[in-house]
Coordinates of C-alpha atoms in Angstrom, one line a residue:
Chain A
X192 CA -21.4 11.3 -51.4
X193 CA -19.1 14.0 -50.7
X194 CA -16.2 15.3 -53.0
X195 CA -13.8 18.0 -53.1
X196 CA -13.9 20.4 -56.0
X197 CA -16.4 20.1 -58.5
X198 CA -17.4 16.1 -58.6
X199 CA -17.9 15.2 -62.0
X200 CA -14.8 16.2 -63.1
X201 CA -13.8 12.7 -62.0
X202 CA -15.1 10.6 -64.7
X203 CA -16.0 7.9 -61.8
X204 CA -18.8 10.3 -60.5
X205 CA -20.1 10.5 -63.6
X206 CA -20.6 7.0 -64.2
X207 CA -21.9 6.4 -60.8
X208 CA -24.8 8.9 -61.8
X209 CA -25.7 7.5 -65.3
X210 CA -25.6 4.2 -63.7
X211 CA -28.0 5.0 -60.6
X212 CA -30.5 6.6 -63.3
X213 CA -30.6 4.0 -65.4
X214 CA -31.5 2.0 -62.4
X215 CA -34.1 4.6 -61.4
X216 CA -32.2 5.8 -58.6
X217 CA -32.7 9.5 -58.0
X218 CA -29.9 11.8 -57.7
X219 CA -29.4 15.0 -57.3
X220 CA -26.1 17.4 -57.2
X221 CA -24.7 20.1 -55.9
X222 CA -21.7 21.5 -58.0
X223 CA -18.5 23.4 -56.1
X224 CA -16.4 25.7 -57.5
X225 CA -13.5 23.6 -59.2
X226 CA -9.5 24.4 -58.8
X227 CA -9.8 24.2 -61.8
X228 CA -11.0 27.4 -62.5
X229 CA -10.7 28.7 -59.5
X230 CA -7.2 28.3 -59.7
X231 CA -6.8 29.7 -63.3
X232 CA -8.4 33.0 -61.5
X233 CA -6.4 33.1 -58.2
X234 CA -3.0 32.7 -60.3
X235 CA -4.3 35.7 -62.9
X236 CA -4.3 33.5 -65.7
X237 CA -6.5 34.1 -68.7
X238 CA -8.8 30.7 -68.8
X239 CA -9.6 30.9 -72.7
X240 CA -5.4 30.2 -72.5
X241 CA -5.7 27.2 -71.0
X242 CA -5.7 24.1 -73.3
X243 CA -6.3 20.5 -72.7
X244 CA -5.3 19.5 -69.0
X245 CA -2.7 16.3 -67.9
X246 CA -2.5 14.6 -64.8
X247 CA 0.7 13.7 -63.4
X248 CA 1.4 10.1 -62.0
X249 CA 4.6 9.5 -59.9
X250 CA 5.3 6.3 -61.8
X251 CA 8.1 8.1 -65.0
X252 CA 7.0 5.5 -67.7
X253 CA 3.6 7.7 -67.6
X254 CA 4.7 11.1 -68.2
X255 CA 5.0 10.9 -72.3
X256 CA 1.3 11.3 -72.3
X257 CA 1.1 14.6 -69.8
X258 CA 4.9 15.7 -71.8
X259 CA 2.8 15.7 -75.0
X260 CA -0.1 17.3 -74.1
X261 CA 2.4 20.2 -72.6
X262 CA 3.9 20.2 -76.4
X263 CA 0.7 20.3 -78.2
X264 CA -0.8 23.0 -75.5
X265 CA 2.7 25.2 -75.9
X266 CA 3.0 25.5 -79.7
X267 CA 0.0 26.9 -79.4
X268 CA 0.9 29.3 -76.8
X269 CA -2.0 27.4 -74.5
X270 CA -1.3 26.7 -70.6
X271 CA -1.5 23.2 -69.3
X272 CA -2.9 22.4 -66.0
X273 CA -1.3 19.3 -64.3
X274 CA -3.1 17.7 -61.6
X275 CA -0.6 15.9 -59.1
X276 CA -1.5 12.1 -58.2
X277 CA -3.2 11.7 -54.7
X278 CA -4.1 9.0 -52.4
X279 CA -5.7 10.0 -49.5
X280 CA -7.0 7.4 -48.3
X281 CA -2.4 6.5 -47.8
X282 CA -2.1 9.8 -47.1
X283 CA 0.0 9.8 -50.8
X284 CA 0.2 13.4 -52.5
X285 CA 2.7 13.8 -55.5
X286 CA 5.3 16.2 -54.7
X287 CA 5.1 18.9 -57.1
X288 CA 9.2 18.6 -57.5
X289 CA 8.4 15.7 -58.6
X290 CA 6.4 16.1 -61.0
X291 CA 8.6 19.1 -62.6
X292 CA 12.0 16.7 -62.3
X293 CA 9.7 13.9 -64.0
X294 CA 9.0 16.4 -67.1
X295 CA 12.5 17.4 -67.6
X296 CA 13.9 14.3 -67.5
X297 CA 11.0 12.8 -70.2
X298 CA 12.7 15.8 -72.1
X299 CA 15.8 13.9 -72.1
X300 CA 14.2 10.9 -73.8
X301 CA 11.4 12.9 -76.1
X302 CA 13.6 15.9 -77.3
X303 CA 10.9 18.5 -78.3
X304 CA 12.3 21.2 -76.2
X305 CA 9.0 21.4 -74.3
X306 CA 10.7 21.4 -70.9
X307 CA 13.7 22.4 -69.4
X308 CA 15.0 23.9 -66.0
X309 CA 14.7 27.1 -67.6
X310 CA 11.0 26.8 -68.8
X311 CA 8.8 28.7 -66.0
X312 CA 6.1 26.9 -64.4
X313 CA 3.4 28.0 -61.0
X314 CA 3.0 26.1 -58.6
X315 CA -0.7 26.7 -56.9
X316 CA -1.0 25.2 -53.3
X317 CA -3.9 24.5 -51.1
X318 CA -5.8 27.4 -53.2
X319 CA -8.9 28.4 -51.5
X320 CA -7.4 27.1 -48.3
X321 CA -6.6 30.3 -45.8
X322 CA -3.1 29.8 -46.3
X323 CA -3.1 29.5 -49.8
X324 CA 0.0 30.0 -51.8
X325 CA 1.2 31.1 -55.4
X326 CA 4.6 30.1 -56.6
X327 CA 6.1 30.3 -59.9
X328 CA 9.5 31.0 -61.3
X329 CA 12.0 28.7 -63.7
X330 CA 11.7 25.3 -62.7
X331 CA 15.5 25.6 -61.5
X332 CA 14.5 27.9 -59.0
X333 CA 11.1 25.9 -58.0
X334 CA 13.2 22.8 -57.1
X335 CA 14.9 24.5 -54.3
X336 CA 11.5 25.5 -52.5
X337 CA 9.2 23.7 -50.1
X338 CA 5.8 24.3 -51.3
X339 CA 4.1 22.5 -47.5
X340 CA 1.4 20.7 -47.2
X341 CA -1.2 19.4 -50.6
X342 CA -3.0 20.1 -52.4
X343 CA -1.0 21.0 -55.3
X344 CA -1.1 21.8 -58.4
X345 CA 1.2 22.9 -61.4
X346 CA 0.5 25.4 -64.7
X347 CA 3.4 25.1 -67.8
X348 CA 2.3 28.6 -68.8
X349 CA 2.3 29.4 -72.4
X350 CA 2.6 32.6 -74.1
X351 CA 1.9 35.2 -71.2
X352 CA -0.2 38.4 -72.1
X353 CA 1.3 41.4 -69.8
X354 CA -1.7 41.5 -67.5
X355 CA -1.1 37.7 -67.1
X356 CA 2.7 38.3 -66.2
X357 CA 1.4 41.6 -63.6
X358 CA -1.2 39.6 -62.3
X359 CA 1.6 36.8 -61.5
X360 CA 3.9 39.2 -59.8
X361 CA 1.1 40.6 -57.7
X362 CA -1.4 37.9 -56.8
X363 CA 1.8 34.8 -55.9
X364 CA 5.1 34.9 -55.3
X365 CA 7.7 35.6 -58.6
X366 CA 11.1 33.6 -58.2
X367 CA 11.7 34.6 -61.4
X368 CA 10.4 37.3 -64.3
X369 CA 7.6 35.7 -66.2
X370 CA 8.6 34.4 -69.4
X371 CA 6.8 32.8 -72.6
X372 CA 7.5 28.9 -72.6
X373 CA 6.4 28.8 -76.1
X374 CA 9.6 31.1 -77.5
X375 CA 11.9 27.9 -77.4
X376 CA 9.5 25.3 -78.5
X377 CA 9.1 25.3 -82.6
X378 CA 6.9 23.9 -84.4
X379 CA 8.3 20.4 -86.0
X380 CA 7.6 22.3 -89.4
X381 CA 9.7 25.7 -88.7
X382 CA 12.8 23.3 -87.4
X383 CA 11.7 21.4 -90.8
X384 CA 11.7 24.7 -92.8
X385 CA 15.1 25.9 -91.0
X386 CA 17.2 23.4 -92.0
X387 CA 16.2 22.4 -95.2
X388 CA 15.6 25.9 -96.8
X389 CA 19.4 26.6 -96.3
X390 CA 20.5 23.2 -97.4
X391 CA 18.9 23.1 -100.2
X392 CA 19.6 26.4 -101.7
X393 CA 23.0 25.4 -101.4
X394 CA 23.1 22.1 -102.9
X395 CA 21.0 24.0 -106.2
X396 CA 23.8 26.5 -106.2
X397 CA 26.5 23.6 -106.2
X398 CA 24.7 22.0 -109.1
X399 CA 23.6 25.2 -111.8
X400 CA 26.9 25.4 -113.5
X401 CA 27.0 22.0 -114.4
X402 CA 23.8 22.8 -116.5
X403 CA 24.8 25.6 -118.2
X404 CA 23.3 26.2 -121.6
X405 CA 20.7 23.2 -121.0
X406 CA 17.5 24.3 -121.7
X407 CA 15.3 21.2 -120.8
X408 CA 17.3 21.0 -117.0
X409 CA 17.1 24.9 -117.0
X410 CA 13.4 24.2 -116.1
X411 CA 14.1 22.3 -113.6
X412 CA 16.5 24.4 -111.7
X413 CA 14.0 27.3 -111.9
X414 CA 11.0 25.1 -110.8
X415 CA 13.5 24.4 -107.9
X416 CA 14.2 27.7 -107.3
X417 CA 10.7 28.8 -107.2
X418 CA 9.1 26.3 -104.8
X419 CA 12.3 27.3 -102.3
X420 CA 10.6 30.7 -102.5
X421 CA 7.0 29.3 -102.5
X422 CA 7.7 27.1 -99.4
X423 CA 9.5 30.4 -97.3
X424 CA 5.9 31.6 -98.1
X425 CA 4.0 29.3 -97.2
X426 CA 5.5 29.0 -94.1
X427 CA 5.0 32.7 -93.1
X428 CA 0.7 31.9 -94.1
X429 CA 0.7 29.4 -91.3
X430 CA 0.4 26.7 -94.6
X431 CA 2.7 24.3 -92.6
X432 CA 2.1 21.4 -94.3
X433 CA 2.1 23.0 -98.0
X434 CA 5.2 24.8 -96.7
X435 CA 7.0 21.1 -96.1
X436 CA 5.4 19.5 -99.3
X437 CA 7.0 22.3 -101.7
X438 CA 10.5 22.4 -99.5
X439 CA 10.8 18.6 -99.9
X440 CA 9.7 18.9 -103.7
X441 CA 12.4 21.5 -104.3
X442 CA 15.1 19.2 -103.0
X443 CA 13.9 16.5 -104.9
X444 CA 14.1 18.3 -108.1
X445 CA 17.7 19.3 -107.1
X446 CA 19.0 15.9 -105.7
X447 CA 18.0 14.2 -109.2
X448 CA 19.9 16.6 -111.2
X449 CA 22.9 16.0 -108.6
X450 CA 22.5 12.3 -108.7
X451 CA 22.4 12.3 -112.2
X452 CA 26.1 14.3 -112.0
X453 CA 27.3 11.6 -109.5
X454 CA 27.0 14.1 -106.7
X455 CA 25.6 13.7 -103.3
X456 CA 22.3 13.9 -102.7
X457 CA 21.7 16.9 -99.7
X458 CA 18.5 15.2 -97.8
Chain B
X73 CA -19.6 42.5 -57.2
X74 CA -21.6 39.7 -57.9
X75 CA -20.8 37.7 -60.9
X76 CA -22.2 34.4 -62.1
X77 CA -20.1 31.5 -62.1
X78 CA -16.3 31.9 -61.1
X79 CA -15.6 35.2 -61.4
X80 CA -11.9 34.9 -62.7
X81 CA -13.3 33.3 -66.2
X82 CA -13.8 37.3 -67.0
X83 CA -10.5 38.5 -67.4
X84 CA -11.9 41.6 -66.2
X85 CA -12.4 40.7 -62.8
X86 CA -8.7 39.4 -62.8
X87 CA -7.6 43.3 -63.7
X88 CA -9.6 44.6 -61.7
X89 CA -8.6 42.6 -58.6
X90 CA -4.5 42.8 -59.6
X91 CA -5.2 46.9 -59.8
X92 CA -6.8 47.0 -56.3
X93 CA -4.0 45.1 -54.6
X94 CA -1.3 47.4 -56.6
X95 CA -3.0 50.1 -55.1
X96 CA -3.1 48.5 -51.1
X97 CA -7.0 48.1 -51.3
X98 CA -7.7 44.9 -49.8
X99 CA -9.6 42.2 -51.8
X100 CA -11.3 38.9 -50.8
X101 CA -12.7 36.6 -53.3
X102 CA -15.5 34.0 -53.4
X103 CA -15.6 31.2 -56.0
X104 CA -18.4 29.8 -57.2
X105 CA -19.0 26.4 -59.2
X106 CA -18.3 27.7 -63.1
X107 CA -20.7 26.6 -66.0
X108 CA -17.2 25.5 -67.3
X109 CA -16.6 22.4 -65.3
X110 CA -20.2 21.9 -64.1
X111 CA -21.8 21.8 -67.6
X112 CA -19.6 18.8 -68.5
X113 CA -20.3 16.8 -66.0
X114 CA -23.9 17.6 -66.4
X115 CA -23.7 16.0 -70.0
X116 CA -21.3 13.3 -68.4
X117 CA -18.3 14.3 -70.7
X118 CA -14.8 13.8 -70.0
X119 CA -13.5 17.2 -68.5
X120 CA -9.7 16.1 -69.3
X121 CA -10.9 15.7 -72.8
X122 CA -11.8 19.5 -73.0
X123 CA -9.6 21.5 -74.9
X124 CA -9.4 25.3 -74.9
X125 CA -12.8 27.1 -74.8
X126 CA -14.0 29.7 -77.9
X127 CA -16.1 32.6 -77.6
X128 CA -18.8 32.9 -80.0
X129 CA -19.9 36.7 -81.0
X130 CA -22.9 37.8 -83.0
X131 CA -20.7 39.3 -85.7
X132 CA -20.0 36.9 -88.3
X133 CA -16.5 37.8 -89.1
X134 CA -15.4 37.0 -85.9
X135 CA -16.0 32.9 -86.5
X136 CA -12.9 32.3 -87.8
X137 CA -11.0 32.3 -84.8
X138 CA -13.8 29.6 -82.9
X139 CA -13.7 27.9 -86.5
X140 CA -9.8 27.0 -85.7
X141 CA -10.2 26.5 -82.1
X142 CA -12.8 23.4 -82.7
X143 CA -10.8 22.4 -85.5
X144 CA -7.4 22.3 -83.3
X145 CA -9.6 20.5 -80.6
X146 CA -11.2 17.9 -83.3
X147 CA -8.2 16.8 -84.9
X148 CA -6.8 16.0 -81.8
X149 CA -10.3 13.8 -80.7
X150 CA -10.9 16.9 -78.1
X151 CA -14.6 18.6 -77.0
X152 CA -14.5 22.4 -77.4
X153 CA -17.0 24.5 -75.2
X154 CA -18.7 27.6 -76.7
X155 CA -19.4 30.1 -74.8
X156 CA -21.6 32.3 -76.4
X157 CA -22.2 36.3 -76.5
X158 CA -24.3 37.9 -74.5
X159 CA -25.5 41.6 -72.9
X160 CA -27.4 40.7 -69.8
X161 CA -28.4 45.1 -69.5
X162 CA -29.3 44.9 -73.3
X163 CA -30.9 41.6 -72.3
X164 CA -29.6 40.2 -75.4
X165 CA -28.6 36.7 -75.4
X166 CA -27.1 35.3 -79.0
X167 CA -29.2 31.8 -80.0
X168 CA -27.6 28.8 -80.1
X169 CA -29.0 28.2 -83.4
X170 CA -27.4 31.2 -84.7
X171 CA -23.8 30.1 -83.6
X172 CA -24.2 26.5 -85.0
X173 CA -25.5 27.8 -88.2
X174 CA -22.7 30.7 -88.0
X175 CA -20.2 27.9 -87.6
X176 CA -21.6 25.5 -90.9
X177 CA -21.4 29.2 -92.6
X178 CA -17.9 29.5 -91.8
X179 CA -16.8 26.3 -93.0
X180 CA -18.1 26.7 -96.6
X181 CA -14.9 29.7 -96.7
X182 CA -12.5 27.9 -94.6
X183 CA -12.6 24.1 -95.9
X184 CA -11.1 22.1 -93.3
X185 CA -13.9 19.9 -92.9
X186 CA -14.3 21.0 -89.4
X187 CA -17.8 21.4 -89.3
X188 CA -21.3 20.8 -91.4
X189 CA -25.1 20.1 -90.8
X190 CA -24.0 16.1 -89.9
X191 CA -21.8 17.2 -86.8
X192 CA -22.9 16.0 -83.6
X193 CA -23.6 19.1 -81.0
X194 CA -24.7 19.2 -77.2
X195 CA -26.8 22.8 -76.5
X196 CA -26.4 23.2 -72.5
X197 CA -29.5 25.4 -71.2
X198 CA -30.0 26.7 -68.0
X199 CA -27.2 24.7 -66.1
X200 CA -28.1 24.1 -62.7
X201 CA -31.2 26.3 -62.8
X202 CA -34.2 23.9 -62.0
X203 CA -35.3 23.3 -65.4
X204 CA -31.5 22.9 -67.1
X205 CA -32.1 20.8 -70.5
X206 CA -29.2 19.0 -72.0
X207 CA -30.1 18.5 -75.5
X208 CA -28.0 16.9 -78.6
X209 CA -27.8 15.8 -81.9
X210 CA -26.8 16.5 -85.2
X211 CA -27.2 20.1 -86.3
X212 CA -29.4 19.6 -88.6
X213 CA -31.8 18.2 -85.6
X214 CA -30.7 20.5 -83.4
X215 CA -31.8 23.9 -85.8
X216 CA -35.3 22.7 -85.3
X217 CA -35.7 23.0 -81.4
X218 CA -36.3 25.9 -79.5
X219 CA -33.9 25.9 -76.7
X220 CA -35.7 28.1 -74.7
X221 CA -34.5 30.7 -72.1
X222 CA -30.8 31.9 -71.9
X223 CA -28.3 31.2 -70.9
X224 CA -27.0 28.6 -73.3
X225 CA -23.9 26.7 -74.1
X226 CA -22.8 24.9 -77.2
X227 CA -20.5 22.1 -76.4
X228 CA -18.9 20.4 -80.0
X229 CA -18.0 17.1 -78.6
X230 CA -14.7 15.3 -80.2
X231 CA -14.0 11.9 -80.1
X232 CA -16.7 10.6 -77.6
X233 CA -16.0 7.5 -74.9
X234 CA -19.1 5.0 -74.5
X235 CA -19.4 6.0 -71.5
X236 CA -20.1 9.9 -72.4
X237 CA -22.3 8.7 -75.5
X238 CA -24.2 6.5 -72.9
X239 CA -24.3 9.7 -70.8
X240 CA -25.4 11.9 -73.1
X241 CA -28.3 9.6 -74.0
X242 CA -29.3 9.3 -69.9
X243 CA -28.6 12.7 -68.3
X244 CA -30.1 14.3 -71.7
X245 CA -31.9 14.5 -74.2
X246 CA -30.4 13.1 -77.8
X247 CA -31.9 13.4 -81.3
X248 CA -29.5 11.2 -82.7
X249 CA -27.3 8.8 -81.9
X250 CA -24.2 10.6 -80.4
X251 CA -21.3 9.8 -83.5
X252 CA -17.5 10.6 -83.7
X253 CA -16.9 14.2 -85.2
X254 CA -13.6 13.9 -85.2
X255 CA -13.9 11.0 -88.1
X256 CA -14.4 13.0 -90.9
X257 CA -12.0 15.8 -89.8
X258 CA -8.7 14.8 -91.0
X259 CA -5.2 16.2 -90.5
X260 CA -4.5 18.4 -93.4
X261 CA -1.3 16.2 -93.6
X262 CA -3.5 12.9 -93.9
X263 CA -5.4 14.2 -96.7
X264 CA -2.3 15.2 -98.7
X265 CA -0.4 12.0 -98.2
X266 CA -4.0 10.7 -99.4
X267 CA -3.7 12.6 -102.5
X268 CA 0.1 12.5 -103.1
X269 CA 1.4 8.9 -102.4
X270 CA -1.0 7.6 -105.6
X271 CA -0.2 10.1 -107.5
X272 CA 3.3 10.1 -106.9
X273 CA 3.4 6.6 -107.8
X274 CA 1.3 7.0 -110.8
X275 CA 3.9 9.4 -112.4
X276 CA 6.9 7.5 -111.6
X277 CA 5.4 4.2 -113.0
X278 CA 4.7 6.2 -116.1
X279 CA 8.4 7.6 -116.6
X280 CA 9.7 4.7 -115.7
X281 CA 10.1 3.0 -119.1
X282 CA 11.8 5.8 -120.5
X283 CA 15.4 5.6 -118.6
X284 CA 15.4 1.6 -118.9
X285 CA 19.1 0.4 -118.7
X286 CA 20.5 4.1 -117.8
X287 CA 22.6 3.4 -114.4
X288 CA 22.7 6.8 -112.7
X289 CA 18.9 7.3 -113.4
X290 CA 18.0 4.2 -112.3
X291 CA 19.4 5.5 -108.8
X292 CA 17.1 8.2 -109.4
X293 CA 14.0 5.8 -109.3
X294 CA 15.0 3.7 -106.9
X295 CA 15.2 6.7 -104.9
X296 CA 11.7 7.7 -105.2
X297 CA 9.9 4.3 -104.8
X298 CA 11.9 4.2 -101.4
X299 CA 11.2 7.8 -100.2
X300 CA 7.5 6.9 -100.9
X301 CA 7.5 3.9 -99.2
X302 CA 9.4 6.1 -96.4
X303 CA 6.8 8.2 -96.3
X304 CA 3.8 5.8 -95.9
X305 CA 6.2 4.3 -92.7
X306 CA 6.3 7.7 -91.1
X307 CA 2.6 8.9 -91.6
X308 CA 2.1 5.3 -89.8
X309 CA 4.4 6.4 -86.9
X310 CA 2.8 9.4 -86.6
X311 CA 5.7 11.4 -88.0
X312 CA 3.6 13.6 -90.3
X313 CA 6.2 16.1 -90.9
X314 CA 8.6 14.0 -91.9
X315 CA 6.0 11.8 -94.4
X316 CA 5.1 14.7 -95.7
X317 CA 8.6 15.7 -96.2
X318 CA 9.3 12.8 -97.8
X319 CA 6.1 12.3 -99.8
X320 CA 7.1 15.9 -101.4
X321 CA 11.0 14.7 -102.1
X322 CA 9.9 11.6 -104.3
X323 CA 7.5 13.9 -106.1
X324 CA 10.9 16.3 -106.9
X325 CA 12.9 13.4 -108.1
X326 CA 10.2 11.6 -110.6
X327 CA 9.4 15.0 -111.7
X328 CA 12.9 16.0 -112.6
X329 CA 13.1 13.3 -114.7
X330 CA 9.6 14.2 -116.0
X331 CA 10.6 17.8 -116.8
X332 CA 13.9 16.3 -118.2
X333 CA 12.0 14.3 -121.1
X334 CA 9.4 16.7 -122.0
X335 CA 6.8 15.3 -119.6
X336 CA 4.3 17.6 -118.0
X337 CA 5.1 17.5 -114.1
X338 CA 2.8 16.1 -111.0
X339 CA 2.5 18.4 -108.7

């Protein structure tokens, strides 16, 4: 059995092997150097960068899953890999267009800024192959470009080191200058933490004069007042989730002194 | 040069190549099969459940970062791949033993419950070399066996598929029975809503009696036992932010009223 790249990598050759043991059949395998990392190298990407990989089926309903991983891979300032649906037995290879128009539009739909037709992207064809190519640039300027014959493959770069965005301009072909993906995609928690440290410093300003001279609901204006600063803090550890619990305790505290007032609560 | 594996994993070799092109000298490059995708399919893992690779060094302060990177990987059911140090001129080679037990060390500072003597491990030797051994089991088994010659790779395996436990057990060698890792390591934002949501509940049920029959407190209340129940929803839907958000808000309102009648607060 002959496969391109290396062979387990599809989970089918895998089982084909633990199944033929188990039956006594031996086997024995020659590995081949994988796109996968072969790729990585030929594009000038650091492989420790590169997180979880995706593949991309042309059918759009599928595209949450790979869209996802991109998100999870980019807030950590990881690269994704996306491998391209082929057939070759129908002579079928996903355009890589395709697969970049697929992840904007699941954009429209998912709304984590993960994707856009500003977010820059490589596309890496028939590597290996004598007339291999390197393209990247924003996705805007990839769509106008005929990338020839498969196989493809495309990289959602992350955060970009300098030798990364060097090696890029000097190894493929720059439509664009590099730039890090991972700038415009935030963390749930800082979007969290940027709209509801604002808001709800305001609505405990609104509310302090109307508890002037209180002592027992002085407490719980400073209480408010110091897990607003504690949360800001928390934040800046990297304690996300702390950050979130004491933001959301602050505007607690404040909304029941407000609803108590007849006011609005701010949440 | 001759490297082992594919020579691109070193970002040293990518420098050096992007440098020699910058300065017209003409490069060529051979890839060979990595340990990267080869080892997995050796064990018969899932390579699209790899997530990003760690480094581990002989220095013990420098866990931390590989301590995060499995933990990242874990919680998201993912296998991380250890690469380990090593100084072929020095001929020094770190043990696998040593980064395993490194790694339990680690997690006695850091807490996350990434990582103890129960965790399931795969210790790749000698991949591809005639007398390759692909040996796992829970570390505690594992720091008993002598792993022989170098070089070694530790492989902490995430969320396993029957078929890769089935694997493991036929293309290797298992100690134990290969079990879940990622089972016991929780998002931080599951065990708080694990410790909150009672205890939220508990207070509230216990200031409850003393507003009976006042109208704007009662709004107060009611307020809280929703935004609980709101946030049980949204940890259910995945929405941890937002649970935990929420979670955090109730706790602000029952402790308000708490703080208001001389009650200690439950935070």
């Amino acid at each position: 059995l002959l496969s391109y790249g290396d062979p387990y990598i599809a989970t089918t050759h895998i089982e084909l092997r633990t199944r033929a043991i188990e039956e006594k059949i031996k086997t024995k395998s020659i590995h081949a150097s994988s796109s996968l990392t072969s790729m990585i190298g030929e594009c000038g990407l650091h492989f420790y960068k590169v997180g979880r990989i995706a593949t991309i089926m042309s059918e759009m309903k599928s595209l949450t899953t790979p869209y996802y991983v991109i998100y999870k891979n980019i807030i950590e300032g990881n690269h994704t890999v996306l491998l391209l649906e082929y057939n070759q037995d129908k002579d079928f290879f996903l355009d890589p267009k395709d697969a970049l128009m697929g992840l904007v539009e699941t954009e429209k739909g998912q709304k984590r800024n993960v994707i856009d037709s500003s977010t820059y992207a490589v596309v890496a064809s028939r590597v290996g192959f004598a007339n291999q190519s390197i393209i990247s640039g924003k996705i805007s300027s990839l769509k106008k470009m005929d990338f020839g014959k498969p196989p493809h493959t495309v990289i959602i770069t992350g955060r970009l080191h300098f030798t990364e965005s060097d090696a890029l301009k000097i190894l493929g072909d720059c439509l664009d200058e590099p730039t890090d993906n991972s700038e415009k995609t935030k963390k749930i928690s800082i979007q969290m933490m940027k709209k509801y440290v604002p808001m709800v410093r305001e609505a405990l300003e609104e509310i302090e004069p109307h508890y002037k001279g209180q002592k027992e609901y002085q407490i719980i204006l400073e209480n408010a007042e110091l897990y607003i600063q504690d949360a800001e803090k928390f934040l800046e550890d990297g304690q996300d989730e702390v950050a979130i619990l004491s933001i959301g305790y602050a505007d607690g505290l404040v909304d029941a002194l407000r609803l108590a007032k007849g006011f609005d609560p701010k949440m």
